[in-house]
PDB file of C-alpha atoms in Angstrom:
ATOM      1  CA  GLU A  17      99.282 101.298 209.293  1.00 86.00           C
ATOM      2  CA  GLU A  18      95.824 101.101 210.778  1.00 89.00           C
ATOM      3  CA  LYS A  19      95.093  98.544 208.383  1.00 87.00           C
ATOM      4  CA  ILE A  20      97.708  96.909 208.798  1.00 85.00           C
ATOM      5  CA  GLU A  21      96.539  96.747 212.396  1.00 85.00           C
ATOM      6  CA  PHE A  22      93.477  95.676 212.002  1.00 86.00           C
ATOM      7  CA  ARG A  23      93.798  93.329 209.614  1.00 83.00           C
ATOM      8  CA  SER A  24      96.331  91.074 212.228  1.00 83.00           C
ATOM      9  CA  ALA A  25      93.605  91.748 214.758  1.00 83.00           C
ATOM     10  CA  VAL A  26      91.273  89.832 212.860  1.00 84.00           C
ATOM     11  CA  TYR A  27      93.108  86.962 212.302  1.00 83.00           C
ATOM     12  CA  GLN A  28      93.825  86.421 215.908  1.00 80.00           C
ATOM     13  CA  GLU A  29      90.032  87.193 217.330  1.00 79.00           C
ATOM     14  CA  ILE A  30      89.138  85.765 214.459  1.00 81.00           C
ATOM     15  CA  GLU A  31      90.500  83.836 211.799  1.00 85.00           C
ATOM     16  CA  LEU A  32      92.891  81.711 213.911  1.00 82.00           C
ATOM     17  CA  ASP A  33      89.304  81.283 216.586  1.00 80.00           C
ATOM     18  CA  PHE A  34      87.965  79.152 213.663  1.00 82.00           C
ATOM     19  CA  ALA A  35      90.620  78.270 210.965  1.00 83.00           C
ATOM     20  CA  ALA A  36      89.298  80.281 208.071  1.00 85.00           C
ATOM     21  CA  ASP A  37      89.777  83.825 206.315  1.00 85.00           C
ATOM     22  CA  ALA A  38      87.606  86.006 207.662  1.00 83.00           C
ATOM     23  CA  PRO A  39      85.036  86.332 204.511  1.00 83.00           C
ATOM     24  CA  ASP A  40      84.329  82.607 204.206  1.00 83.00           C
ATOM     25  CA  LEU A  41      82.786  82.655 207.826  1.00 81.00           C
ATOM     26  CA  SER A  42      79.495  83.435 208.422  1.00 76.00           C
ATOM     27  CA  ILE A  43      78.132  87.485 209.180  1.00 71.00           C
ATOM     28  CA  ASN A  44      76.346  86.191 212.631  1.00 70.00           C
ATOM     29  CA  TYR A  45      80.349  85.141 214.202  1.00 60.00           C
ATOM     30  CA  LYS A  46      80.083  85.440 218.004  1.00 61.00           C
ATOM     31  CA  THR A  47      82.397  86.324 220.520  1.00 57.00           C
ATOM     32  CA  GLY A  48      83.286  86.596 223.401  1.00 55.00           C
ATOM     33  CA  TYR A  49      82.792  82.774 225.333  1.00 53.00           C
ATOM     34  CA  ARG A  50      84.767  81.710 228.067  1.00 53.00           C
ATOM     35  CA  ILE A  51      85.211  78.536 229.021  1.00 52.00           C
ATOM     36  CA  ASN A  52      84.431  78.850 232.972  1.00 55.00           C
ATOM     37  CA  GLY A  53      87.462  78.510 235.301  1.00 53.00           C
ATOM     38  CA  GLN A  54      89.251  79.382 232.090  1.00 50.00           C
ATOM     39  CA  LYS A  55      91.402  82.625 232.973  1.00 53.00           C
ATOM     40  CA  GLU A  56      92.765  86.005 231.188  1.00 59.00           C
ATOM     41  CA  ASN A  57      95.751  83.679 229.995  1.00 64.00           C
ATOM     42  CA  ASP A  58      96.358  80.568 227.971  1.00 66.00           C
ATOM     43  CA  VAL A  59      96.822  78.020 229.680  1.00 73.00           C
ATOM     44  CA  VAL A  60      99.562  75.636 228.752  1.00 75.00           C
ATOM     45  CA  PHE A  61     100.632  71.688 229.049  1.00 79.00           C
ATOM     46  CA  PRO A  62     104.385  71.340 228.132  1.00 77.00           C
ATOM     47  CA  ALA A  63     103.589  67.782 228.722  1.00 80.00           C
ATOM     48  CA  GLY A  64     101.092  67.043 225.627  1.00 82.00           C
ATOM     49  CA  TYR A  65      97.510  67.539 225.998  1.00 84.00           C
ATOM     50  CA  ASN A  66      97.577  63.977 226.081  1.00 88.00           C
ATOM     51  CA  GLN A  67      97.568  64.065 229.558  1.00 88.00           C
ATOM     52  CA  THR A  68      93.698  66.071 229.827  1.00 88.00           C
ATOM     53  CA  ILE A  69      93.102  63.430 227.580  1.00 88.00           C
ATOM     54  CA  GLU A  70      93.694  60.412 230.483  1.00 90.00           C
ATOM     55  CA  LYS A  71      92.690  61.651 232.827  1.00 90.00           C
ATOM     56  CA  MET A  72      88.801  62.517 231.978  1.00 90.00           C
ATOM     57  CA  ALA A  73      89.210  58.222 230.492  1.00 91.00           C
ATOM     58  CA  GLU A  74      89.874  57.779 234.257  1.00 93.00           C
ATOM     59  CA  GLY A  75      87.585  55.239 234.638  1.00 94.00           C
ATOM     60  CA  LEU A  76      85.830  54.902 231.542  1.00 91.00           C
ATOM     61  CA  GLU A  77      85.639  51.557 229.453  1.00 88.00           C
ATOM     62  CA  ILE A  78      87.513  53.022 225.668  1.00 88.00           C
ATOM     63  CA  LYS A  79      87.231  50.402 222.352  1.00 89.00           C
ATOM     64  CA  LEU A  80      89.996  51.573 220.572  1.00 90.00           C
ATOM     65  CA  GLY A  81      89.664  50.319 216.103  1.00 93.00           C
ATOM     66  CA  HIS A  82      86.565  50.158 216.081  1.00 95.00           C
ATOM     67  CA  VAL A  83      85.464  51.727 212.960  1.00 95.00           C
ATOM     68  CA  VAL A  84      81.840  52.561 213.494  1.00 96.00           C
ATOM     69  CA  GLN A  85      79.355  51.469 209.880  1.00 97.00           C
ATOM     70  CA  GLU A  86      75.657  52.089 211.221  1.00 97.00           C
ATOM     71  CA  VAL A  87      74.521  53.943 213.867  1.00 97.00           C
ATOM     72  CA  ASP A  88      70.982  52.142 214.426  1.00 97.00           C
ATOM     73  CA  TYR A  89      68.220  54.348 216.501  1.00 95.00           C
ATOM     74  CA  THR A  90      64.633  53.107 213.897  1.00 95.00           C
ATOM     75  CA  ASP A  91      64.238  51.857 217.745  1.00 92.00           C
ATOM     76  CA  LYS A  92      64.087  54.851 220.716  1.00 84.00           C
ATOM     77  CA  THR A  93      65.147  52.769 223.437  1.00 91.00           C
ATOM     78  CA  VAL A  94      68.416  50.225 222.817  1.00 95.00           C
ATOM     79  CA  ILE A  95      70.765  52.801 219.858  1.00 96.00           C
ATOM     80  CA  GLN A  96      72.857  50.094 217.956  1.00 97.00           C
ATOM     81  CA  VAL A  97      76.182  51.257 217.084  1.00 97.00           C
ATOM     82  CA  ILE A  98      77.658  48.543 214.507  1.00 97.00           C
ATOM     83  CA  THR A  99      81.253  48.318 214.369  1.00 97.00           C
ATOM     84  CA  ASN A 100      84.483  46.165 212.616  1.00 97.00           C
ATOM     85  CA  GLN A 101      84.467  44.428 215.353  1.00 96.00           C
ATOM     86  CA  GLY A 102      81.085  44.019 216.962  1.00 96.00           C
ATOM     87  CA  THR A 103      77.492  45.719 217.346  1.00 97.00           C
ATOM     88  CA  PHE A 104      77.242  47.892 220.979  1.00 96.00           C
ATOM     89  CA  THR A 105      73.509  48.455 221.966  1.00 96.00           C
ATOM     90  CA  ALA A 106      72.969  52.226 224.399  1.00 93.00           C
ATOM     91  CA  LYS A 107      69.714  54.314 225.140  1.00 94.00           C
ATOM     92  CA  TYR A 108      72.109  57.541 223.602  1.00 93.00           C
ATOM     93  CA  VAL A 109      74.694  58.076 221.622  1.00 92.00           C
ATOM     94  CA  ILE A 110      76.907  61.228 220.756  1.00 91.00           C
ATOM     95  CA  SER A 111      78.250  61.437 217.555  1.00 89.00           C
ATOM     96  CA  THR A 112      81.751  63.416 217.241  1.00 90.00           C
ATOM     97  CA  VAL A 113      82.593  62.132 214.663  1.00 90.00           C
ATOM     98  CA  PRO A 114      84.754  64.195 211.953  1.00 90.00           C
ATOM     99  CA  LEU A 115      82.865  66.719 209.356  1.00 91.00           C
ATOM    100  CA  GLY A 116      84.636  64.635 206.284  1.00 91.00           C
ATOM    101  CA  ILE A 117      83.246  61.111 207.732  1.00 94.00           C
ATOM    102  CA  LEU A 118      79.629  62.806 207.460  1.00 95.00           C
ATOM    103  CA  LYS A 119      80.204  64.061 204.333  1.00 94.00           C
ATOM    104  CA  ASN A 120      80.965  61.314 202.774  1.00 94.00           C
ATOM    105  CA  ASN A 121      78.589  59.224 204.538  1.00 94.00           C
ATOM    106  CA  GLU A 122      80.867  57.017 205.365  1.00 96.00           C
ATOM    107  CA  ILE A 123      78.837  56.145 208.340  1.00 97.00           C
ATOM    108  CA  THR A 124      75.040  55.003 207.189  1.00 97.00           C
ATOM    109  CA  PHE A 125      72.156  56.277 210.231  1.00 96.00           C
ATOM    110  CA  SER A 126      69.320  54.527 209.715  1.00 96.00           C
ATOM    111  CA  PRO A 127      66.815  56.150 210.194  1.00 95.00           C
ATOM    112  CA  GLU A 128      68.498  58.743 207.178  1.00 95.00           C
ATOM    113  CA  LEU A 129      69.551  62.077 208.481  1.00 94.00           C
ATOM    114  CA  SER A 130      66.447  64.513 208.222  1.00 95.00           C
ATOM    115  CA  SER A 131      66.796  66.427 205.371  1.00 96.00           C
ATOM    116  CA  GLU A 132      67.853  69.920 207.044  1.00 95.00           C
ATOM    117  CA  LYS A 133      71.137  67.637 208.648  1.00 94.00           C
ATOM    118  CA  ARG A 134      72.158  66.492 205.774  1.00 94.00           C
ATOM    119  CA  ALA A 135      72.226  70.572 204.249  1.00 94.00           C
ATOM    120  CA  ALA A 136      73.781  71.481 207.498  1.00 92.00           C
ATOM    121  CA  ILE A 137      76.439  68.843 207.642  1.00 93.00           C
ATOM    122  CA  ASN A 138      77.082  68.836 202.939  1.00 92.00           C
ATOM    123  CA  ASN A 139      76.738  73.194 203.666  1.00 89.00           C
ATOM    124  CA  LEU A 140      79.594  73.475 206.431  1.00 87.00           C
ATOM    125  CA  GLN A 141      82.205  73.163 205.396  1.00 84.00           C
ATOM    126  CA  MET A 142      86.065  72.751 207.234  1.00 83.00           C
ATOM    127  CA  GLY A 143      89.192  75.113 208.047  1.00 85.00           C
ATOM    128  CA  LEU A 144      92.624  74.394 209.076  1.00 89.00           C
ATOM    129  CA  MET A 145      95.527  75.287 210.614  1.00 88.00           C
ATOM    130  CA  ASN A 146      98.396  74.610 210.981  1.00 90.00           C
ATOM    131  CA  LYS A 147     101.008  74.949 213.747  1.00 90.00           C
ATOM    132  CA  ASN A 148     104.441  74.366 213.066  1.00 92.00           C
ATOM    133  CA  TYR A 149     107.411  74.446 215.277  1.00 93.00           C
ATOM    134  CA  PHE A 150     110.898  76.465 214.480  1.00 94.00           C
ATOM    135  CA  LEU A 151     113.793  75.230 216.791  1.00 95.00           C
ATOM    136  CA  PHE A 152     116.607  77.128 216.700  1.00 96.00           C
ATOM    137  CA  ASP A 153     120.391  77.548 217.574  1.00 97.00           C
ATOM    138  CA  LYS A 154     119.631  80.319 220.397  1.00 97.00           C
ATOM    139  CA  VAL A 155     116.765  82.779 221.519  1.00 97.00           C
ATOM    140  CA  PHE A 156     117.071  86.018 219.871  1.00 96.00           C
ATOM    141  CA  TRP A 157     113.040  86.522 219.770  1.00 95.00           C
ATOM    142  CA  ASP A 158     112.233  88.442 223.694  1.00 94.00           C
ATOM    143  CA  ASN A 159     111.623  85.218 226.054  1.00 94.00           C
ATOM    144  CA  ASP A 160     109.437  87.059 228.270  1.00 93.00           C
ATOM    145  CA  VAL A 161     106.065  86.721 226.553  1.00 93.00           C
ATOM    146  CA  ASP A 162     104.477  83.673 224.845  1.00 91.00           C
ATOM    147  CA  TRP A 163     102.943  84.816 222.229  1.00 90.00           C
ATOM    148  CA  ILE A 164     104.787  87.244 219.250  1.00 91.00           C
ATOM    149  CA  THR A 165     102.284  89.288 216.668  1.00 87.00           C
ATOM    150  CA  HIS A 166     103.778  89.606 212.809  1.00 83.00           C
ATOM    151  CA  VAL A 167     101.780  92.442 211.596  1.00 82.00           C
ATOM    152  CA  THR A 168     102.673  92.790 207.985  1.00 76.00           C
ATOM    153  CA  GLU A 169     100.480  93.659 205.211  1.00 75.00           C
ATOM    154  CA  ASP A 170     101.039  90.202 203.642  1.00 75.00           C
ATOM    155  CA  PRO A 171      98.752  87.920 206.506  1.00 67.00           C
ATOM    156  CA  ASN A 172     100.163  85.087 205.178  1.00 69.00           C
ATOM    157  CA  GLU A 173     104.211  86.350 206.228  1.00 76.00           C
ATOM    158  CA  TRP A 174     103.400  83.932 209.790  1.00 82.00           C
ATOM    159  CA  PRO A 175     101.398  86.326 211.408  1.00 85.00           C
ATOM    160  CA  LEU A 176     101.095  84.493 215.302  1.00 88.00           C
ATOM    161  CA  PHE A 177     104.045  82.888 217.030  1.00 93.00           C
ATOM    162  CA  PHE A 178     104.314  81.573 220.501  1.00 93.00           C
ATOM    163  CA  ASN A 179     107.200  81.474 222.667  1.00 95.00           C
ATOM    164  CA  PHE A 180     107.806  77.279 223.581  1.00 93.00           C
ATOM    165  CA  ALA A 181     111.062  78.812 224.838  1.00 94.00           C
ATOM    166  CA  LYS A 182     109.867  80.461 227.389  1.00 93.00           C
ATOM    167  CA  TYR A 183     108.209  76.835 229.098  1.00 91.00           C
ATOM    168  CA  ILE A 184     110.702  74.650 228.005  1.00 90.00           C
ATOM    169  CA  ASP A 185     114.094  76.092 227.823  1.00 87.00           C
ATOM    170  CA  LYS A 186     114.360  75.243 224.307  1.00 94.00           C
ATOM    171  CA  PRO A 187     114.850  77.970 221.049  1.00 97.00           C
ATOM    172  CA  LEU A 188     111.610  77.453 219.682  1.00 96.00           C
ATOM    173  CA  ILE A 189     108.164  78.412 218.962  1.00 95.00           C
ATOM    174  CA  MET A 190     105.621  77.554 216.745  1.00 93.00           C
ATOM    175  CA  GLY A 191     104.225  79.372 214.548  1.00 92.00           C
ATOM    176  CA  PHE A 192     100.054  79.719 213.471  1.00 90.00           C
ATOM    177  CA  SER A 193      99.092  78.880 209.873  1.00 88.00           C
ATOM    178  CA  THR A 194      94.669  79.526 208.847  1.00 89.00           C
ATOM    179  CA  GLY A 195      92.756  78.954 205.967  1.00 86.00           C
ATOM    180  CA  GLN A 196      94.088  79.562 202.841  1.00 87.00           C
ATOM    181  CA  PHE A 197      97.792  80.126 204.015  1.00 88.00           C
ATOM    182  CA  ALA A 198      97.714  76.845 205.810  1.00 90.00           C
ATOM    183  CA  HIS A 199      96.450  75.156 202.362  1.00 90.00           C
ATOM    184  CA  GLU A 200      99.238  77.244 200.065  1.00 90.00           C
ATOM    185  CA  LEU A 201     101.371  75.436 203.523  1.00 91.00           C
ATOM    186  CA  GLU A 202      99.993  71.825 202.804  1.00 91.00           C
ATOM    187  CA  GLU A 203     101.784  72.092 199.499  1.00 94.00           C
ATOM    188  CA  LEU A 204     105.103  72.594 200.649  1.00 93.00           C
ATOM    189  CA  SER A 205     108.274  70.567 201.715  1.00 94.00           C
ATOM    190  CA  ASP A 206     109.629  70.458 204.844  1.00 90.00           C
ATOM    191  CA  ASP A 207     112.145  72.723 203.605  1.00 92.00           C
ATOM    192  CA  GLU A 208     109.724  75.229 201.639  1.00 92.00           C
ATOM    193  CA  ILE A 209     107.948  75.934 205.188  1.00 87.00           C
ATOM    194  CA  LYS A 210     111.532  76.539 206.723  1.00 85.00           C
ATOM    195  CA  LYS A 211     112.448  78.467 204.036  1.00 85.00           C
TER     196      LYS A 211
END
């Protein structure tokens, strides 16, 4: 029983945060971080995360549909970002493109990225987390809780659920899956996942 509970704790405290199985993660895992202003409880956005992005974007000029093709930082004072819809210049550029874009060399960097950065990009792997929403006819679980933990020998049996019913008055829970279990679910149809 202790081993099963320990496995469940590893999932909730490590694998869920990093969307990967524990053996695939660095032993240098660090814990205990907290965002400034964050309280002990999670913050729920029943209207969706989009409201946070909209607030952060107020007053900014946002360009959509611009596919970055090249970042030329040869001239350290004026960096050029070449897109499918024109070239933009800036003194500084922060790149937040997905790891897959970097792995596939879909953006040209001039000069080329250092060998250390290329090695880091090549060695990093991408985790996978799925959130599956299950709408039932009625609530059959404790509706006073936020989180429902399913402690079992097999971590691939939906180990964690979030209770949306508490916040939106619908019998809805969200199940999390990460790592190998998430990859296996990717191959299933919606009906197979429901089963």
